[in-house]
Amino acid sequence: MTRLLLSVNVDHVATLRNARGGTFPCPVEASRQAIAAGADGITVHLREDRRHMRDRDVERIRAEIPAPLNFEMAATEEMVAIAERLRPPACCLVPEKRAELTTEGGLDLLRASAFLPEAIARLREAGVRVSIFVEADPIQIAAAARLGAACVELHTGPYADAAPEARGPHLTRLRVGAASARSHGLICHAGHGLAYDSIGDIARMPEVSEVSIGHFLIAQSLFEGLPTVIRRFQSLIAAARGTTA
Ligand code: PXP
C-alpha cells in the first residue's frame, strides 16, 4: 500500500491563543513543529466568524510552512476569493453553520447552494485541488464526481465517536464510500474525530490516501508534546498499513 499522509489541523492552537487574545500559542509555530516532527501537511479551517484561525494565520502558514496546505472553507464568495489569492495546493469544501461547535456533517450535495459549481470551477481555475467533505454515501460521492471535485474527504465522525463495539456498521459504510470514491476516479481522504484508537481501521483502507486530524492530536499534545503525538500517529498508521513511518 502507499503511505497514508497525515495532515495536521492546527485550528485549536488558534483556539487556545484566542482564549487570551494575545499571540501565544502561535498556529504558525505549531505548523512548523508539526512538519519538523513528521507531519505530511497542514490543514486550517478559516471560518466565517474567525473563531479560531484568522486571515493572517492562513497567509503566514501558506507563505512560511514548507508543506502542503489543505485549506478548509465554506463555498462562499468571500472564501473563494481568499483561496484564489493564496492558491493553496488543496481546498476542502465543508458546510458551515454559525452555531455549530465543529463541522457537524458532510456537505449535502443534493441540496447544495447554487454557488457551489461556480466555487469549484473558480478553485480549479486557480490550480487548487478541490475536495468535498461528504458522508460516506455513494449518492453524495457520485454527486461530488459530477460536480468536478478531484477528491472527497469522508466524514469519519460517526465512526470515531461510536463506542468501539458499535463501530462495525460505520466502518462498513466508510469502506463502501472509499470503494465508491475509487470507482469514480476520486482521490479519497478521511477525517473528523480521529484518535489513537480509531486511526488503524482507517489506515487499513487502501483507497484512503490522507487523513486530517485536529482536536485529539492538539489536545493530546498537552500530555505528550506535539512531536511525540505526531510520531505516535505516524507509527500507528505505518503499522496498520504495512508501510514505514
Ligand atoms: N475534516 C474536516 C472536514 C473537518 O471539518 C475537521 C474539523 O475541523 C477535521 C477533518 C478534523 O477533525 P478533528 O478536529 O475532530 O480531528
GROMACS .gro file of C-alpha atoms and ligand atoms in nm:
model
  261
    1MET     CA    1   0.000   0.000   0.000
    2THR     CA    2   0.104   0.360  -0.049
    3ARG     CA    3   0.182   0.574   0.256
    4LEU     CA    4  -0.116   0.737   0.423
    5LEU     CA    5  -0.045   1.108   0.459
    6LEU     CA    6  -0.114   1.283   0.789
    7SER     CA    7  -0.233   1.642   0.761
    8VAL     CA    8  -0.238   1.813   1.100
    9ASN     CA    9  -0.524   2.055   1.163
   10VAL     CA   10  -0.388   2.340   1.377
   11ASP     CA   11  -0.720   2.525   1.431
   12HIS     CA   12  -0.723   2.452   1.802
   13VAL     CA   13  -0.382   2.605   1.859
   14ALA     CA   14  -0.554   2.925   1.749
   15THR     CA   15  -0.848   2.845   1.980
   16LEU     CA   16  -0.608   2.844   2.277
   17ARG     CA   17  -0.437   3.162   2.160
   18ASN     CA   18  -0.768   3.341   2.117
   19ALA     CA   19  -0.875   3.243   2.469
   20ARG     CA   20  -0.636   3.513   2.596
   21GLY     CA   21  -0.640   3.747   2.297
   22GLY     CA   22  -0.262   3.751   2.253
   23THR     CA   23  -0.020   3.582   2.014
   24PHE     CA   24   0.063   3.262   2.208
   25PRO     CA   25   0.042   2.976   2.124
   26CYS     CA   26   0.105   3.051   1.759
   27PRO     CA   27  -0.051   2.822   1.495
   28VAL     CA   28   0.229   2.905   1.251
   29GLU     CA   29   0.491   2.785   1.501
   30ALA     CA   30   0.279   2.476   1.573
   31SER     CA   31   0.265   2.407   1.199
   32ARG     CA   32   0.643   2.442   1.176
   33GLN     CA   33   0.694   2.199   1.464
   34ALA     CA   34   0.434   1.954   1.328
   35ILE     CA   35   0.615   1.934   0.995
   36ALA     CA   36   0.953   1.903   1.169
   37ALA     CA   37   0.811   1.610   1.368
   38GLY     CA   38   0.700   1.426   1.054
   39ALA     CA   39   0.352   1.550   0.963
   40ASP     CA   40   0.292   1.549   0.588
   41GLY     CA   41   0.083   1.863   0.564
   42ILE     CA   42  -0.117   2.126   0.750
   43THR     CA   43  -0.492   2.182   0.748
   44VAL     CA   44  -0.664   2.502   0.857
   45HIS     CA   45  -1.031   2.594   0.857
   46LEU     CA   46  -1.092   2.966   0.817
   47ARG     CA   47  -1.446   3.007   0.940
   48GLU     CA   48  -1.674   3.294   0.851
   49ASP     CA   49  -1.677   3.401   1.218
   50ARG     CA   50  -1.295   3.363   1.250
   51ARG     CA   51  -1.345   3.181   1.580
   52HIS     CA   52  -1.002   3.015   1.560
   53MET     CA   53  -0.786   3.076   1.253
   54ARG     CA   54  -0.755   3.433   1.129
   55ASP     CA   55  -0.673   3.553   0.780
   56ARG     CA   56  -0.317   3.643   0.879
   57ASP     CA   57  -0.257   3.292   1.022
   58VAL     CA   58  -0.356   3.133   0.695
   59GLU     CA   59  -0.147   3.377   0.491
   60ARG     CA   60   0.157   3.308   0.707
   61ILE     CA   61   0.115   2.930   0.704
   62ARG     CA   62   0.081   2.941   0.325
   63ALA     CA   63   0.393   3.159   0.294
   64GLU     CA   64   0.617   3.013   0.565
   65ILE     CA   65   0.544   2.644   0.603
   66PRO     CA   66   0.720   2.423   0.350
   67ALA     CA   67   0.447   2.158   0.331
   68PRO     CA   68   0.114   2.124   0.150
   69LEU     CA   69  -0.166   2.337   0.293
   70ASN     CA   70  -0.518   2.198   0.292
   71PHE     CA   71  -0.748   2.500   0.320
   72GLU     CA   72  -1.088   2.406   0.464
   73MET     CA   73  -1.357   2.653   0.377
   74ALA     CA   74  -1.724   2.706   0.314
   75ALA     CA   75  -1.817   2.756  -0.051
   76THR     CA   76  -1.881   3.129  -0.022
   77GLU     CA   77  -1.771   3.423  -0.236
   78GLU     CA   78  -1.551   3.553   0.046
   79MET     CA   79  -1.364   3.224   0.095
   80VAL     CA   80  -1.326   3.153  -0.276
   81ALA     CA   81  -1.171   3.498  -0.319
   82ILE     CA   82  -0.923   3.424  -0.037
   83ALA     CA   83  -0.834   3.087  -0.193
   84GLU     CA   84  -0.787   3.249  -0.533
   85ARG     CA   85  -0.540   3.491  -0.374
   86LEU     CA   86  -0.348   3.234  -0.164
   87ARG     CA   87  -0.367   2.948  -0.414
   88PRO     CA   88  -0.319   2.664  -0.164
   89PRO     CA   89  -0.249   2.329  -0.328
   90ALA     CA   90  -0.574   2.190  -0.187
   91CYS     CA   91  -0.910   2.314  -0.060
   92CYS     CA   92  -1.171   2.111   0.120
   93LEU     CA   93  -1.525   2.246   0.094
   94VAL     CA   94  -1.723   2.200   0.413
   95PRO     CA   95  -2.069   2.301   0.533
   96GLU     CA   96  -2.061   2.575   0.795
   97LYS     CA   97  -2.321   2.679   1.047
   98ARG     CA   98  -2.261   2.967   1.281
   99ALA     CA   99  -2.397   2.793   1.591
  100GLU     CA  100  -2.214   2.460   1.547
  101LEU     CA  101  -1.922   2.366   1.773
  102THR     CA  102  -1.746   2.190   1.485
  103THR     CA  103  -1.837   2.072   1.136
  104GLU     CA  104  -2.144   1.861   1.200
  105GLY     CA  105  -2.173   1.656   0.884
  106GLY     CA  106  -2.073   1.630   0.523
  107LEU     CA  107  -2.184   1.881   0.265
  108ASP     CA  108  -2.522   1.771   0.127
  109LEU     CA  109  -2.453   1.788  -0.244
  110LEU     CA  110  -2.815   1.720  -0.334
  111ARG     CA  111  -2.915   2.041  -0.155
  112ALA     CA  112  -2.602   2.247  -0.204
  113SER     CA  113  -2.603   2.618  -0.276
  114ALA     CA  114  -2.634   2.740  -0.633
  115PHE     CA  115  -2.288   2.893  -0.587
  116LEU     CA  116  -2.114   2.555  -0.534
  117PRO     CA  117  -2.047   2.475  -0.904
  118GLU     CA  118  -1.901   2.825  -0.952
  119ALA     CA  119  -1.685   2.784  -0.640
  120ILE     CA  120  -1.547   2.454  -0.768
  121ALA     CA  121  -1.484   2.594  -1.116
  122ARG     CA  122  -1.302   2.902  -0.982
  123LEU     CA  123  -1.087   2.697  -0.743
  124ARG     CA  124  -0.993   2.460  -1.024
  125GLU     CA  125  -0.911   2.756  -1.244
  126ALA     CA  126  -0.678   2.883  -0.967
  127GLY     CA  127  -0.494   2.550  -0.975
  128VAL     CA  128  -0.639   2.425  -0.645
  129ARG     CA  129  -0.719   2.055  -0.597
  130VAL     CA  130  -1.080   2.059  -0.483
  131SER     CA  131  -1.203   1.818  -0.221
  132ILE     CA  132  -1.553   1.800  -0.073
  133PHE     CA  133  -1.626   1.680   0.280
  134VAL     CA  134  -1.910   1.427   0.246
  135GLU     CA  135  -2.081   1.150   0.434
  136ALA     CA  136  -1.969   0.805   0.320
  137ASP     CA  137  -2.275   0.778   0.098
  138PRO     CA  138  -2.233   0.662  -0.265
  139ILE     CA  139  -2.501   0.913  -0.376
  140GLN     CA  140  -2.306   1.205  -0.231
  141ILE     CA  141  -1.979   1.069  -0.368
  142ALA     CA  142  -2.126   1.035  -0.718
  143ALA     CA  143  -2.252   1.395  -0.690
  144ALA     CA  144  -1.902   1.513  -0.593
  145ALA     CA  145  -1.762   1.347  -0.905
  146ARG     CA  146  -2.034   1.506  -1.124
  147LEU     CA  147  -1.953   1.848  -0.979
  148GLY     CA  148  -1.590   1.815  -1.085
  149ALA     CA  149  -1.421   1.761  -0.748
  150ALA     CA  150  -1.088   1.580  -0.761
  151CYS     CA  151  -1.125   1.438  -0.413
  152VAL     CA  152  -1.372   1.357  -0.137
  153GLU     CA  153  -1.297   1.361   0.233
  154LEU     CA  154  -1.514   1.101   0.404
  155HIS     CA  155  -1.667   1.208   0.735
  156THR     CA  156  -1.528   0.970   0.998
  157GLY     CA  157  -1.703   1.142   1.292
  158PRO     CA  158  -1.990   0.891   1.337
  159TYR     CA  159  -1.738   0.603   1.329
  160ALA     CA  160  -1.483   0.767   1.560
  161ASP     CA  161  -1.746   0.886   1.808
  162ALA     CA  162  -1.915   0.545   1.837
  163ALA     CA  163  -1.821   0.307   2.117
  164PRO     CA  164  -1.564   0.055   1.989
  165GLU     CA  165  -1.821  -0.227   1.989
  166ALA     CA  166  -2.066  -0.015   1.784
  167ARG     CA  167  -1.820   0.090   1.515
  168GLY     CA  168  -1.874  -0.202   1.275
  169PRO     CA  169  -2.162  -0.059   1.066
  170HIS     CA  170  -1.990   0.281   1.045
  171LEU     CA  171  -1.672   0.116   0.926
  172THR     CA  172  -1.863  -0.078   0.662
  173ARG     CA  173  -2.016   0.248   0.533
  174LEU     CA  174  -1.673   0.406   0.519
  175ARG     CA  175  -1.532   0.108   0.328
  176VAL     CA  176  -1.821   0.124   0.079
  177GLY     CA  177  -1.766   0.500   0.049
  178ALA     CA  178  -1.394   0.459  -0.014
  179ALA     CA  179  -1.459   0.198  -0.284
  180SER     CA  180  -1.721   0.425  -0.439
  181ALA     CA  181  -1.475   0.717  -0.447
  182ARG     CA  182  -1.221   0.500  -0.624
  183SER     CA  183  -1.480   0.377  -0.876
  184HIS     CA  184  -1.547   0.741  -0.969
  185GLY     CA  185  -1.176   0.811  -1.003
  186LEU     CA  186  -1.176   1.038  -0.697
  187ILE     CA  187  -0.889   1.076  -0.453
  188CYS     CA  188  -1.019   0.966  -0.112
  189HIS     CA  189  -0.934   1.136   0.216
  190ALA     CA  190  -1.087   1.085   0.560
  191GLY     CA  191  -1.121   1.289   0.874
  192HIS     CA  192  -1.307   1.410   1.180
  193GLY     CA  193  -1.282   1.283   1.534
  194LEU     CA  194  -0.988   1.051   1.468
  195ALA     CA  195  -0.772   0.948   1.764
  196TYR     CA  196  -0.519   0.679   1.854
  197ASP     CA  197  -0.791   0.415   1.890
  198SER     CA  198  -0.962   0.487   1.559
  199ILE     CA  199  -0.682   0.562   1.313
  200GLY     CA  200  -0.582   0.199   1.249
  201ASP     CA  201  -0.908   0.091   1.081
  202ILE     CA  202  -0.897   0.394   0.855
  203ALA     CA  203  -0.530   0.344   0.770
  204ARG     CA  204  -0.606  -0.012   0.662
  205MET     CA  205  -0.831   0.116   0.379
  206PRO     CA  206  -0.609   0.122   0.070
  207GLU     CA  207  -0.823   0.382  -0.109
  208VAL     CA  208  -0.772   0.641   0.164
  209SER     CA  209  -0.458   0.841   0.088
  210GLU     CA  210  -0.472   1.118   0.351
  211VAL     CA  211  -0.625   1.185   0.691
  212SER     CA  212  -0.681   1.520   0.857
  213ILE     CA  213  -0.660   1.518   1.236
  214GLY     CA  214  -0.700   1.814   1.469
  215HIS     CA  215  -0.878   1.818   1.801
  216PHE     CA  216  -0.747   1.495   1.956
  217LEU     CA  217  -0.396   1.548   1.821
  218ILE     CA  218  -0.364   1.903   1.956
  219ALA     CA  219  -0.530   1.817   2.289
  220GLN     CA  220  -0.317   1.505   2.341
  221SER     CA  221  -0.011   1.722   2.284
  222LEU     CA  222  -0.079   1.882   2.624
  223PHE     CA  223   0.009   1.548   2.781
  224GLU     CA  224   0.272   1.408   2.546
  225GLY     CA  225   0.403   1.702   2.343
  226LEU     CA  226   0.327   1.768   1.975
  227PRO     CA  227   0.628   1.582   1.824
  228THR     CA  228   0.556   1.268   2.027
  229VAL     CA  229   0.189   1.266   1.930
  230ILE     CA  230   0.272   1.309   1.563
  231ARG     CA  231   0.531   1.032   1.576
  232ARG     CA  232   0.281   0.803   1.751
  233PHE     CA  233   0.018   0.868   1.487
  234GLN     CA  234   0.272   0.806   1.211
  235SER     CA  235   0.377   0.476   1.365
  236LEU     CA  236   0.015   0.363   1.424
  237ILE     CA  237  -0.057   0.447   1.059
  238ALA     CA  238   0.253   0.267   0.934
  239ALA     CA  239   0.180  -0.042   1.146
  240ALA     CA  240  -0.180  -0.061   1.022
  241ARG     CA  241  -0.083  -0.002   0.662
  242GLY     CA  242   0.235  -0.206   0.650
  243THR     CA  243   0.443   0.093   0.538
  244THR     CA  244   0.734   0.273   0.701
  245ALA     CA  245   0.661   0.568   0.932
  246PXP     N1  246  -1.201   1.722   0.837
  246PXP     C1  247  -1.291   1.822   0.835
  246PXP     C2  248  -1.362   1.849   0.707
  246PXP     C3  249  -1.317   1.900   0.949
  246PXP     O1  250  -1.407   1.999   0.944
  246PXP     C4  251  -1.244   1.874   1.066
  246PXP     C5  252  -1.267   1.957   1.188
  246PXP     O2  253  -1.223   2.087   1.163
  246PXP     C6  254  -1.149   1.769   1.064
  246PXP     C7  255  -1.131   1.694   0.949
  246PXP     C8  256  -1.066   1.737   1.183
  246PXP     O3  257  -1.149   1.690   1.283
  246PXP     P1  258  -1.094   1.676   1.431
  246PXP     O4  259  -1.058   1.812   1.476
  246PXP     O5  260  -1.209   1.616   1.504
  246PXP     O6  261  -0.974   1.583   1.423
   0.00000   0.00000   0.00000
